[in-house]
Tab-separated table of C-alpha atoms and ligand atoms in Angstrom:
chain	number	residue	atom	x	y	z
A	1	MET	CA	0.000	0.000	0.000
A	2	ARG	CA	1.147	3.530	-0.764
A	3	LEU	CA	0.127	6.509	1.384
A	4	GLY	CA	1.485	9.256	-0.870
A	5	PHE	CA	4.616	9.991	1.161
A	6	GLU	CA	7.404	12.363	0.185
A	7	HIS	CA	10.771	12.351	1.952
A	8	THR	CA	12.448	15.726	1.953
A	9	TYR	CA	14.024	15.315	5.404
A	10	ALA	CA	15.277	11.794	4.695
A	11	ALA	CA	16.975	13.270	1.613
A	12	LEU	CA	19.268	15.313	3.875
A	13	PRO	CA	22.697	13.845	4.736
A	14	ALA	CA	22.776	10.684	6.836
A	15	ARG	CA	23.951	12.451	9.992
A	16	PHE	CA	20.589	14.229	10.299
A	17	PHE	CA	18.759	11.040	11.311
A	18	ALA	CA	18.880	7.299	11.816
A	19	ALA	CA	17.037	5.037	9.389
A	20	ILE	CA	14.979	2.747	11.583
A	21	HIS	CA	11.789	0.713	11.298
A	22	PRO	CA	9.033	0.824	13.891
A	23	THR	CA	9.004	-2.233	16.166
A	24	LYS	CA	5.994	-4.444	15.538
A	25	VAL	CA	3.408	-4.687	18.302
A	26	ALA	CA	1.407	-7.660	19.619
A	27	LYS	CA	-2.066	-6.495	18.632
A	28	ALA	CA	-2.817	-3.154	17.016
A	29	GLN	CA	-6.245	-1.828	17.877
A	30	MET	CA	-7.651	1.557	16.886
A	31	VAL	CA	-8.747	3.673	19.851
A	32	VAL	CA	-9.433	6.988	18.155
A	33	VAL	CA	-8.838	8.186	14.613
A	34	ASN	CA	-9.198	11.650	13.135
A	35	ARG	CA	-10.853	10.981	9.775
A	36	GLY	CA	-11.256	14.678	8.989
A	37	LEU	CA	-7.538	15.277	9.416
A	38	TRP	CA	-6.721	12.184	7.382
A	39	SER	CA	-8.285	13.675	4.259
A	40	GLU	CA	-7.295	17.276	5.067
A	41	ILE	CA	-3.611	16.365	4.976
A	42	GLY	CA	-4.004	14.366	1.773
A	43	LEU	CA	-3.136	10.970	3.202
A	44	ASN	CA	-4.137	8.134	0.860
A	45	PRO	CA	-6.178	6.046	0.658
A	46	LYS	CA	-9.040	7.760	2.423
A	47	ASP	CA	-11.227	4.719	2.916
A	48	LEU	CA	-9.078	2.373	4.999
A	49	ASP	CA	-11.042	0.518	7.635
A	50	ASP	CA	-9.965	0.798	11.271
A	51	SER	CA	-7.965	-2.410	11.322
A	52	GLN	CA	-5.990	-1.507	8.180
A	53	ALA	CA	-5.356	1.969	9.561
A	54	ALA	CA	-4.357	0.500	12.942
A	55	ALA	CA	-1.818	-1.780	11.244
A	56	LEU	CA	-0.200	1.204	9.511
A	57	LEU	CA	-0.388	3.567	12.457
A	58	SER	CA	1.053	1.119	14.974
A	59	GLY	CA	4.031	0.404	12.761
A	60	ASN	CA	2.922	-3.201	12.236
A	61	GLU	CA	2.738	-2.581	8.523
A	62	LEU	CA	4.881	-0.166	6.628
A	63	ALA	CA	3.515	1.655	3.586
A	64	GLU	CA	5.564	0.834	0.468
A	65	ASP	CA	6.434	4.497	0.074
A	66	SER	CA	7.521	5.022	3.694
A	67	THR	CA	11.175	5.756	4.521
A	68	PRO	CA	11.095	5.610	8.305
A	69	ILE	CA	13.647	7.671	10.216
A	70	ALA	CA	14.334	8.912	13.743
A	71	MET	CA	15.526	12.527	13.760
A	72	ALA	CA	18.660	13.670	15.567
A	73	TYR	CA	18.496	16.642	17.930
A	74	ALA	CA	20.027	18.028	21.094
A	75	GLY	CA	18.517	20.406	23.627
A	76	HIS	CA	18.610	22.352	26.847
A	77	GLN	CA	16.488	20.495	29.381
A	78	PHE	CA	15.621	22.699	32.360
A	79	GLY	CA	18.609	24.839	31.413
A	80	GLN	CA	21.120	21.966	31.094
A	81	PHE	CA	22.532	21.253	27.665
A	82	VAL	CA	22.266	17.656	26.464
A	83	PRO	CA	24.251	17.288	23.207
A	84	GLN	CA	22.314	14.253	22.035
A	85	LEU	CA	18.613	13.574	22.497
A	86	GLY	CA	16.820	12.724	19.248
A	87	ASP	CA	13.663	10.731	18.569
A	88	GLY	CA	14.018	8.059	21.245
A	89	ARG	CA	10.557	6.679	20.679
A	90	ALA	CA	9.270	8.476	17.616
A	91	ILE	CA	9.628	7.559	13.964
A	92	LEU	CA	8.867	9.790	10.988
A	93	LEU	CA	7.064	7.697	8.385
A	94	GLY	CA	7.110	10.351	5.695
A	95	GLU	CA	5.668	13.689	4.638
A	96	VAL	CA	2.369	14.289	2.876
A	97	ARG	CA	1.148	17.267	0.920
A	98	GLY	CA	-2.279	18.443	2.076
A	99	ARG	CA	-5.202	19.778	0.116
A	100	ASP	CA	-3.821	23.223	1.006
A	101	GLY	CA	-0.500	22.392	-0.674
A	102	ILE	CA	1.346	22.303	2.667
A	103	LEU	CA	3.800	19.509	3.359
A	104	ARG	CA	3.400	17.850	6.765
A	105	ASP	CA	5.244	15.194	8.747
A	106	VAL	CA	3.449	12.024	9.756
A	107	GLN	CA	5.180	10.620	12.815
A	108	LEU	CA	4.556	7.682	15.108
A	109	LYS	CA	5.223	8.261	18.814
A	110	GLY	CA	5.715	5.212	21.035
A	111	SER	CA	6.772	3.051	18.082
A	112	GLY	CA	9.788	1.326	19.620
A	113	ARG	CA	13.443	1.878	20.347
A	114	THR	CA	15.760	3.864	18.071
A	115	PRO	CA	19.471	4.665	18.199
A	116	PHE	CA	18.416	7.743	20.233
A	117	SER	CA	16.526	5.847	22.940
A	118	ARG	CA	19.318	6.026	25.523
A	119	GLY	CA	17.890	4.064	28.475
A	120	GLY	CA	14.246	4.336	27.362
A	121	ASP	CA	11.951	1.569	26.143
A	122	GLY	CA	10.805	3.474	23.056
A	123	ARG	CA	7.215	2.989	24.107
A	124	ALA	CA	4.327	5.086	25.376
A	125	ALA	CA	1.351	4.408	27.626
A	126	ILE	CA	-2.207	4.964	26.490
A	127	GLY	CA	-2.980	7.775	28.981
A	128	PRO	CA	-0.294	10.244	27.854
A	129	MET	CA	-0.926	9.492	24.163
A	130	LEU	CA	-4.665	10.137	24.521
A	131	ARG	CA	-3.772	13.225	26.534
A	132	GLU	CA	-1.683	14.588	23.659
A	133	TYR	CA	-4.479	13.714	21.225
A	134	LEU	CA	-7.109	15.514	23.293
A	135	ILE	CA	-5.108	18.613	24.191
A	136	SER	CA	-3.619	19.122	20.737
A	137	GLU	CA	-7.038	18.866	19.107
A	138	ALA	CA	-8.451	21.243	21.738
A	139	MET	CA	-5.644	23.725	21.034
A	140	HIS	CA	-6.358	23.511	17.324
A	141	ALA	CA	-10.036	24.228	17.943
A	142	LEU	CA	-9.004	27.218	20.079
A	143	GLY	CA	-7.187	28.587	17.022
A	144	ILE	CA	-3.676	27.992	18.360
A	145	PRO	CA	-0.917	26.670	16.073
A	146	THR	CA	-0.172	23.098	17.105
A	147	THR	CA	0.854	19.693	15.938
A	148	ARG	CA	-2.267	17.618	15.297
A	149	SER	CA	-3.222	14.099	16.224
A	150	LEU	CA	-4.279	11.557	13.646
A	151	ALA	CA	-4.800	8.451	15.740
A	152	VAL	CA	-4.085	6.509	18.890
A	153	VAL	CA	-3.682	2.747	18.542
A	154	THR	CA	-3.185	0.353	21.457
A	155	THR	CA	-0.398	-2.183	21.111
A	156	GLY	CA	-1.735	-5.107	23.116
A	157	GLU	CA	1.470	-4.857	25.147
A	158	HIS	CA	2.262	-3.534	28.599
A	159	VAL	CA	4.530	-0.631	29.357
A	160	TYR	CA	6.194	-0.311	32.719
A	161	ARG	CA	6.080	3.110	34.354
A	162	GLN	CA	5.251	3.667	38.048
A	163	GLU	CA	2.628	1.038	37.274
A	164	VAL	CA	1.925	-1.432	34.479
A	165	LEU	CA	-0.097	0.282	31.758
A	166	PRO	CA	-1.515	-0.512	28.326
A	167	GLY	CA	0.884	0.529	25.562
A	168	ALA	CA	-0.172	2.818	22.710
A	169	VAL	CA	1.153	4.616	19.650
A	170	LEU	CA	0.109	8.157	18.751
A	171	THR	CA	0.289	9.369	15.156
A	172	ARG	CA	1.256	13.011	15.137
A	173	VAL	CA	0.989	15.391	12.209
A	174	ALA	CA	3.242	18.442	12.216
A	175	ALA	CA	4.303	21.219	9.860
A	176	SER	CA	7.736	19.734	10.659
A	177	HIS	CA	9.548	18.300	13.658
A	178	ILE	CA	12.559	20.596	13.468
A	179	ARG	CA	13.328	22.012	16.890
A	180	VAL	CA	15.671	24.625	18.316
A	181	GLY	CA	17.501	21.518	19.529
A	182	THR	CA	17.994	20.327	15.935
A	183	PHE	CA	20.151	23.400	15.248
A	184	GLN	CA	21.888	22.888	18.590
A	185	PHE	CA	22.757	19.316	17.639
A	186	PHE	CA	24.897	20.506	14.728
A	187	ALA	CA	26.215	23.643	16.411
A	188	ALA	CA	27.498	21.529	19.323
A	189	ARG	CA	29.468	19.483	16.788
A	190	GLY	CA	30.811	22.532	14.964
A	191	ASP	CA	29.126	21.195	11.820
A	192	GLU	CA	28.610	24.412	9.887
A	193	GLU	CA	27.787	22.636	6.652
A	194	ALA	CA	24.882	20.813	8.300
A	195	LEU	CA	23.692	24.057	9.909
A	196	ARG	CA	23.591	25.648	6.504
A	197	GLN	CA	21.619	22.755	5.037
A	198	LEU	CA	19.212	22.804	7.957
A	199	LEU	CA	18.739	26.542	7.572
A	200	ASP	CA	17.986	26.137	3.853
A	201	PHE	CA	15.534	23.373	4.671
A	202	VAL	CA	13.675	25.425	7.289
A	203	ILE	CA	13.549	28.451	5.007
A	204	ALA	CA	12.194	26.409	2.098
A	205	ARG	CA	9.639	24.668	4.272
A	206	HIS	CA	8.447	27.434	6.598
A	207	TYR	CA	9.860	30.846	5.708
A	208	PRO	CA	10.347	31.075	1.921
A	209	GLU	CA	10.370	34.890	2.114
A	210	ALA	CA	13.662	34.707	4.068
A	211	LYS	CA	15.433	33.150	1.097
A	212	THR	CA	15.903	36.431	-0.719
A	213	ALA	CA	16.688	38.510	2.378
A	214	ASP	CA	20.116	40.165	2.722
A	215	VAL	CA	20.975	37.748	5.521
A	216	PRO	CA	18.662	34.721	5.271
A	217	ALA	CA	19.718	33.290	8.659
A	218	LEU	CA	18.843	36.568	10.352
A	219	ALA	CA	15.555	36.844	8.470
A	220	MET	CA	14.639	33.327	9.546
A	221	LEU	CA	15.530	34.107	13.159
A	222	GLU	CA	13.310	37.156	12.991
A	223	ALA	CA	10.403	35.216	11.510
A	224	VAL	CA	10.756	32.421	14.083
A	225	THR	CA	10.915	35.034	16.860
A	226	LYS	CA	7.671	36.623	15.690
A	227	ARG	CA	5.884	33.303	15.407
A	228	GLN	CA	7.012	32.245	18.869
A	229	ALA	CA	5.902	35.577	20.331
A	230	HIS	CA	2.477	35.047	18.786
A	231	LEU	CA	2.339	31.458	19.943
A	232	ILE	CA	3.118	32.255	23.577
A	233	ALA	CA	0.536	35.062	23.561
A	234	ASP	CA	-1.962	32.561	22.159
A	235	TRP	CA	-1.176	30.104	24.945
A	236	MET	CA	-1.571	32.743	27.582
A	237	ARG	CA	-4.870	34.094	26.278
A	238	VAL	CA	-6.427	30.707	27.161
A	239	GLY	CA	-4.413	30.026	30.329
A	240	PHE	CA	-2.284	27.286	28.774
A	241	ILE	CA	0.929	26.231	30.498
A	242	HIS	CA	3.192	24.051	28.362
A	243	GLY	CA	5.177	22.770	31.303
A	244	VAL	CA	8.409	21.654	29.554
A	245	MET	CA	9.628	24.466	27.345
A	246	ASN	CA	13.003	22.844	26.783
A	247	THR	CA	14.744	23.858	23.574
A	248	ASP	CA	14.036	20.395	22.139
A	249	ASN	CA	10.332	21.082	22.645
A	250	MET	CA	10.265	24.331	20.651
A	251	ALA	CA	9.435	23.861	16.971
A	252	LEU	CA	10.864	26.141	14.282
A	253	SER	CA	7.470	26.061	12.558
A	254	GLY	CA	5.830	27.983	15.423
A	255	GLU	CA	3.529	25.115	16.341
A	256	THR	CA	2.986	23.959	19.907
A	257	ILE	CA	4.785	20.629	20.218
A	258	ASP	CA	5.377	17.835	22.767
A	259	TYR	CA	2.456	17.807	25.112
A	260	GLY	CA	3.810	16.354	28.327
A	261	PRO	CA	2.871	17.788	31.693
A	262	CYS	CA	0.960	20.715	30.179
A	263	ALA	CA	-2.291	21.936	31.718
A	264	PHE	CA	-4.753	24.816	31.698
A	265	MET	CA	-4.957	27.252	34.565
A	266	ASP	CA	-8.214	27.396	36.531
A	267	SER	CA	-8.031	30.278	39.017
A	268	TYR	CA	-5.804	33.074	37.818
A	269	ASP	CA	-2.343	33.026	39.333
A	270	PRO	CA	0.574	34.014	37.101
A	271	GLN	CA	2.949	31.805	39.134
A	272	THR	CA	0.994	28.651	38.340
A	273	VAL	CA	3.093	25.541	37.656
A	274	PHE	CA	1.564	22.102	37.234
A	275	SER	CA	4.524	19.859	36.507
A	276	SER	CA	5.700	17.980	39.573
A	277	ILE	CA	9.277	18.056	38.295
A	278	ASP	CA	9.346	21.831	37.713
A	279	LEU	CA	10.373	22.632	41.271
A	280	GLY	CA	11.801	26.083	40.580
A	281	GLY	CA	8.793	27.205	38.549
A	282	ARG	CA	11.019	27.721	35.514
A	283	TYR	CA	8.110	27.007	33.170
A	284	SER	CA	5.317	28.742	35.112
A	285	TYR	CA	2.528	30.594	33.288
A	286	THR	CA	4.126	33.996	33.602
A	287	ASN	CA	7.664	32.827	32.784
A	288	GLN	CA	6.677	31.493	29.372
A	289	PRO	CA	7.578	34.605	27.334
A	290	GLY	CA	10.936	34.926	29.107
A	291	ILE	CA	11.736	31.270	28.527
A	292	ALA	CA	10.716	31.442	24.871
A	293	GLN	CA	13.098	34.343	24.471
A	294	TRP	CA	15.841	32.400	26.270
A	295	ASN	CA	15.287	29.496	23.862
A	296	LEU	CA	15.444	31.876	20.897
A	297	ALA	CA	18.772	33.167	22.195
A	298	ARG	CA	20.030	29.560	22.121
A	299	LEU	CA	18.793	29.299	18.518
A	300	ALA	CA	20.473	32.585	17.667
A	301	GLU	CA	23.798	31.278	19.002
A	302	THR	CA	23.691	28.358	16.608
A	303	LEU	CA	23.108	30.709	13.675
A	304	LEU	CA	25.967	33.139	14.345
A	305	PRO	CA	28.368	31.665	11.760
A	306	LEU	CA	25.582	31.886	9.168
A	307	ILE	CA	24.765	35.499	10.023
A	308	ASP	CA	28.165	37.108	9.607
A	309	ALA	CA	31.796	36.012	9.362
A	310	ASP	CA	32.600	38.758	11.874
A	311	LYS	CA	31.424	37.228	15.136
A	312	ASN	CA	30.905	40.544	16.924
A	313	LYS	CA	28.756	41.819	14.120
A	314	ALA	CA	26.766	38.563	14.060
A	315	VAL	CA	26.179	38.793	17.811
A	316	GLU	CA	25.058	42.392	17.519
A	317	LEU	CA	22.571	41.625	14.742
A	318	ALA	CA	21.182	38.485	16.395
A	319	THR	CA	20.879	40.145	19.804
A	320	LYS	CA	18.720	42.893	18.395
A	321	VAL	CA	16.370	40.346	16.800
A	322	VAL	CA	16.040	38.328	20.004
A	323	GLU	CA	15.537	41.487	22.080
A	324	ASP	CA	12.637	42.437	19.840
A	325	PHE	CA	10.794	39.338	21.055
A	326	VAL	CA	9.581	41.323	24.058
A	327	GLU	CA	7.897	43.941	21.922
A	328	HIS	CA	6.356	41.360	19.556
A	329	PHE	CA	4.993	39.449	22.511
A	330	GLU	CA	3.662	42.457	24.367
A	331	LEU	CA	1.903	43.847	21.319
A	332	ARG	CA	0.326	40.540	20.485
A	333	PHE	CA	-0.681	39.768	24.068
A	334	LEU	CA	-2.243	43.209	24.458
A	335	GLU	CA	-4.118	42.680	21.209
A	336	CYS	CA	-5.449	39.314	22.433
A	337	MET	CA	-6.454	40.763	25.799
A	338	ARG	CA	-8.187	43.744	24.195
A	339	ARG	CA	-10.357	41.307	22.291
A	340	LYS	CA	-11.043	39.351	25.457
A	341	ILE	CA	-12.614	42.465	26.922
A	342	GLY	CA	-14.434	43.220	23.667
A	343	LEU	CA	-12.252	45.949	22.146
A	344	VAL	CA	-11.056	46.214	18.552
A	345	SER	CA	-9.709	49.769	18.820
A	346	ALA	CA	-6.583	50.778	20.745
A	347	GLU	CA	-6.123	53.428	23.402
A	348	ASP	CA	-3.174	54.159	25.661
A	349	GLY	CA	-5.090	53.278	28.795
A	350	ASP	CA	-6.016	49.753	27.602
A	351	ALA	CA	-2.966	48.012	29.051
A	352	ASP	CA	-3.725	49.544	32.426
A	353	LEU	CA	-7.380	48.502	32.239
A	354	ILE	CA	-6.333	44.922	31.486
A	355	THR	CA	-3.677	44.890	34.208
A	356	ARG	CA	-6.232	46.061	36.762
A	357	LEU	CA	-8.610	43.281	35.778
A	358	LEU	CA	-5.876	40.642	36.025
A	359	ALA	CA	-4.784	41.989	39.420
A	360	ALA	CA	-8.352	41.798	40.717
A	361	MET	CA	-8.671	38.259	39.331
A	362	GLN	CA	-5.488	37.215	41.068
A	363	LYS	CA	-6.560	38.708	44.381
A	364	SER	CA	-9.911	36.911	44.188
A	365	GLU	CA	-8.458	33.697	42.741
A	366	ALA	CA	-11.103	34.104	40.048
A	367	ASP	CA	-11.354	31.378	37.438
A	368	PHE	CA	-9.589	32.589	34.273
A	369	THR	CA	-11.991	31.092	31.739
A	370	LEU	CA	-15.186	31.851	33.656
A	371	THR	CA	-14.121	35.462	34.221
A	372	PHE	CA	-13.773	36.103	30.517
A	373	SER	CA	-16.907	34.243	29.551
A	374	GLY	CA	-18.605	36.381	32.233
A	375	ILE	CA	-17.178	39.444	30.519
A	376	SER	CA	-18.629	38.287	27.204
A	377	ARG	CA	-22.050	38.050	28.822
A	378	ALA	CA	-21.768	41.321	30.734
A	379	ALA	CA	-20.749	43.241	27.607
A	380	THR	CA	-23.769	42.148	25.653
A	381	SER	CA	-26.341	42.286	28.459
A	382	PRO	CA	-25.283	44.404	31.447
A	383	GLY	CA	-27.833	42.559	33.631
A	384	GLU	CA	-25.475	39.578	33.406
A	385	ALA	CA	-22.713	41.397	35.295
A	386	ALA	CA	-23.954	39.698	38.463
A	387	SER	CA	-22.540	36.351	37.341
A	388	LEU	CA	-19.193	38.068	36.866
A	389	ARG	CA	-19.253	39.969	40.139
A	390	VAL	CA	-19.687	36.812	42.197
A	391	LEU	CA	-16.219	35.690	41.077
A	392	PHE	CA	-14.624	38.633	42.902
A	393	THR	CA	-14.167	39.099	46.626
A	394	ASP	CA	-13.768	42.886	46.537
A	395	ALA	CA	-17.102	44.156	45.186
A	396	ASP	CA	-16.044	47.820	45.086
A	397	GLU	CA	-12.933	47.053	43.088
A	398	ILE	CA	-14.740	45.057	40.391
A	399	ASP	CA	-17.604	47.558	40.243
A	400	GLU	CA	-15.151	50.375	39.650
A	401	TRP	CA	-13.472	48.307	36.959
A	402	LEU	CA	-16.808	47.488	35.312
A	403	SER	CA	-17.754	51.128	35.179
A	404	ASP	CA	-14.392	52.170	33.626
A	405	TRP	CA	-14.720	49.301	31.170
A	406	HIS	CA	-18.218	50.396	30.081
A	407	LEU	CA	-16.910	53.920	29.477
A	408	ARG	CA	-14.158	52.437	27.342
A	409	LEU	CA	-16.567	50.174	25.420
A	410	ALA	CA	-18.607	53.250	24.574
A	411	ARG	CA	-15.587	54.656	22.707
A	412	ASP	CA	-14.973	51.424	20.743
A	413	PRO	CA	-16.522	51.377	17.269
A	414	GLN	CA	-18.467	48.122	17.131
A	415	SER	CA	-22.149	47.392	16.884
A	416	PRO	CA	-23.487	45.212	19.699
A	417	ALA	CA	-23.667	42.268	17.306
A	418	GLU	CA	-20.073	42.778	16.171
A	419	ARG	CA	-18.877	43.048	19.750
A	420	ALA	CA	-20.733	39.896	20.722
A	421	GLU	CA	-18.914	38.056	17.930
A	422	THR	CA	-15.519	39.524	18.880
A	423	LEU	CA	-16.054	38.317	22.431
A	424	ARG	CA	-17.418	34.929	21.441
A	425	LEU	CA	-14.290	34.189	19.415
A	426	ALA	CA	-11.924	35.535	22.084
A	427	ASN	CA	-13.359	33.806	25.127
A	428	PRO	CA	-13.860	30.052	24.978
A	429	GLU	CA	-16.632	28.512	27.032
A	430	PHE	CA	-14.796	25.192	27.194
A	431	ILE	CA	-11.148	24.465	27.889
A	432	PRO	CA	-9.675	21.083	28.811
A	433	ARG	CA	-10.309	21.276	32.547
A	434	ASN	CA	-7.611	19.174	34.147
A	435	TYR	CA	-9.947	17.091	36.304
A	436	ARG	CA	-12.125	16.311	33.301
A	437	VAL	CA	-9.085	15.282	31.303
A	438	GLU	CA	-7.904	12.982	34.106
A	439	GLU	CA	-11.366	11.477	34.493
A	440	ALA	CA	-11.525	10.726	30.762
A	441	LEU	CA	-8.008	9.270	30.620
A	442	GLN	CA	-8.561	7.067	33.648
A	443	ALA	CA	-11.730	5.644	32.162
A	444	ALA	CA	-10.003	5.109	28.796
A	445	THR	CA	-7.070	3.344	30.463
A	446	SER	CA	-9.498	0.847	31.951
A	447	GLY	CA	-11.280	0.372	28.642
A	448	ASP	CA	-14.183	2.848	28.750
A	449	LEU	CA	-13.806	5.392	25.947
A	450	GLN	CA	-17.121	7.134	26.382
A	451	PRO	CA	-15.909	9.970	28.654
A	452	PHE	CA	-12.925	10.572	26.351
A	453	ASN	CA	-15.065	10.763	23.223
A	454	ARG	CA	-17.567	13.035	24.919
A	455	LEU	CA	-14.874	15.408	26.162
A	456	LEU	CA	-13.163	15.446	22.768
A	457	ALA	CA	-16.436	16.367	21.059
A	458	ILE	CA	-17.060	19.198	23.537
A	459	LEU	CA	-13.536	20.573	23.133
A	460	GLN	CA	-13.788	20.560	19.366
A	461	ARG	CA	-16.409	23.356	19.694
A	462	PRO	CA	-14.928	25.501	22.464
A	463	PHE	CA	-16.582	28.772	21.450
A	464	GLU	CA	-20.105	27.396	21.228
A	465	SER	CA	-22.387	27.381	24.211
A	466	GLN	CA	-23.292	23.752	24.759
A	467	PRO	CA	-25.902	24.033	27.504
A	468	GLU	CA	-26.254	20.264	27.762
A	469	PHE	CA	-22.620	20.137	28.928
A	470	GLU	CA	-22.732	23.021	31.391
A	471	GLU	CA	-20.867	20.989	34.022
A	472	TYR	CA	-17.845	20.788	31.709
A	473	ARG	CA	-17.447	24.561	31.894
A	474	LEU	CA	-16.987	24.514	35.615
A	475	PRO	CA	-13.724	24.685	37.543
A	476	PRO	CA	-12.715	21.663	39.607
A	477	PRO	CA	-14.177	21.036	43.039
A	478	PRO	CA	-11.719	21.925	45.850
A	479	SER	CA	-10.927	18.214	46.306
A	480	GLU	CA	-9.227	18.221	42.893
A	481	GLN	CA	-6.814	21.021	43.790
A	482	PRO	CA	-3.984	21.770	43.658
A	483	TYR	CA	-3.566	19.833	40.428
A	484	LYS	CA	-0.189	18.281	39.578
A	485	THR	CA	0.993	16.681	36.360
A	486	PHE	CA	3.557	13.909	36.284
A	487	CYS	CA	6.049	13.339	33.542
A	488	GLY	CA	5.293	9.616	33.330
A	489	THR	CA	4.990	9.763	29.571
B	501	AMP	P1	10.134	14.410	25.983
B	501	AMP	O1	10.251	14.580	27.461
B	501	AMP	O2	8.995	13.502	25.565
B	501	AMP	O3	10.145	15.693	25.226
B	501	AMP	O4	11.431	13.585	25.560
B	501	AMP	C1	12.745	13.978	25.830
B	501	AMP	C2	13.701	12.993	25.217
B	501	AMP	O5	13.562	11.694	25.821
B	501	AMP	C3	13.506	12.766	23.727
B	501	AMP	O6	14.764	12.534	23.160
B	501	AMP	C4	12.663	11.516	23.693
B	501	AMP	O7	12.770	10.826	22.481
B	501	AMP	C5	13.231	10.719	24.841
B	501	AMP	N1	12.264	9.769	25.412
B	501	AMP	C6	11.183	10.061	26.174
B	501	AMP	N2	10.534	8.936	26.532
B	501	AMP	C7	11.216	7.899	25.984
B	501	AMP	C8	11.055	6.471	25.990
B	501	AMP	N3	10.042	5.886	26.631
B	501	AMP	N4	11.958	5.743	25.310
B	501	AMP	C9	12.974	6.314	24.660
B	501	AMP	N5	13.194	7.639	24.619
B	501	AMP	C10	12.324	8.426	25.268
B	502	MG	MG1	10.317	16.393	23.495
């Protein structure tokens, strides 16, 4: 069988990857498959039944036109440089060109050991793979650039983590899997030729406009910086915390990648951290822009020889680009937050208005998502402000804010219907509430997929009111807090 694969990455020199076949599994069984995505990305044939698809997406059968490889990369993990990581349990089957003309990677995750596995078993458990499926599809529905999920297949084998769990393979679809760590891999080896080839590849694939720039490496760095600034603002407008923003988990494409201990914030606290291993809060909600910029500085370092032969000049040029991250982020974040309070025009006082709201939310430990959906309601029908006010402990403070906000809305040029639409698209009703995600994954791990499928369906329409699922909008009961994620992936 042929799936229509191309192999532009596998055409790069051999030191970019290891050619390796997926390890066959005992019994491949489809758990969830994204048929819409299958045809959107142009994967052939479209009409495979579940068992044929499961055979291909577990690695039990290899398409005739697949050239499976594990990609090499390095990375800073929690600030420590590791010169060799690489796909330790992922295998790129090939690339497909979608109906939109875009080339995308199709990758198996949990498909067996590779030369990059180090001590690992190359496998994945069903819970974390379904978690990535659910959260990535939720992020996509929220309008945030992300890798997508095509399928999860169980293997009929056990994996050994803190407990014995059912094994599974996730099929991930990405604009590409090139990471900051991919550049670091070659820079650490002083392999300038490979850096140049990687740069050309990334420019051709993601930033074709950089090709004709005076200094293509600098133009690419600038474009990546802008996309990352937008991405982090997008995360933060929905309360998303990635949790492991290591340089090997930052994609050059600007997509969110590698969903491990990520989670969504309930009550607003900028210091929120969910990952049990992130003891210093390095990857907390509020640190995300700073860390993204730190990662971009690591990328910039790898590009210096490609920017200018004069190292001082290269450093000067690259530093300026990385410094500009702050401005890109702040502008974009302000723009997102303006929309969350229903504004499409800009005034100098807007940042202050938003900061005051966030400060009041923090003081009251107000739920992030409910506050903004309350704002959507209060903007369109002021009688609804009551449901917003109950989220705040200091009534005078929120009343004063509401009155300043109404004055500001009066100066914003939108009809009520336009404003309602602005707000609807800025403020989701449904996010993946951590306790709901856990509930669904636990049931799925013991064989009951109903809660998972229900939650997935709800999260695929986050901006629609779904009154029959009102309880899925709600924050967790106190017994479910504080929530912690574990890196048992
Ligand atoms: P992650 O924490 O998933 O971003 O992975 C960090 C590194 O560890 C990557 O090089 C992975 O390929 C590798 N890795 C994670 N889990 C496993 C596993 N079970 N077997 C082999 N390698 C793994
Ligand atoms: Mg990773």
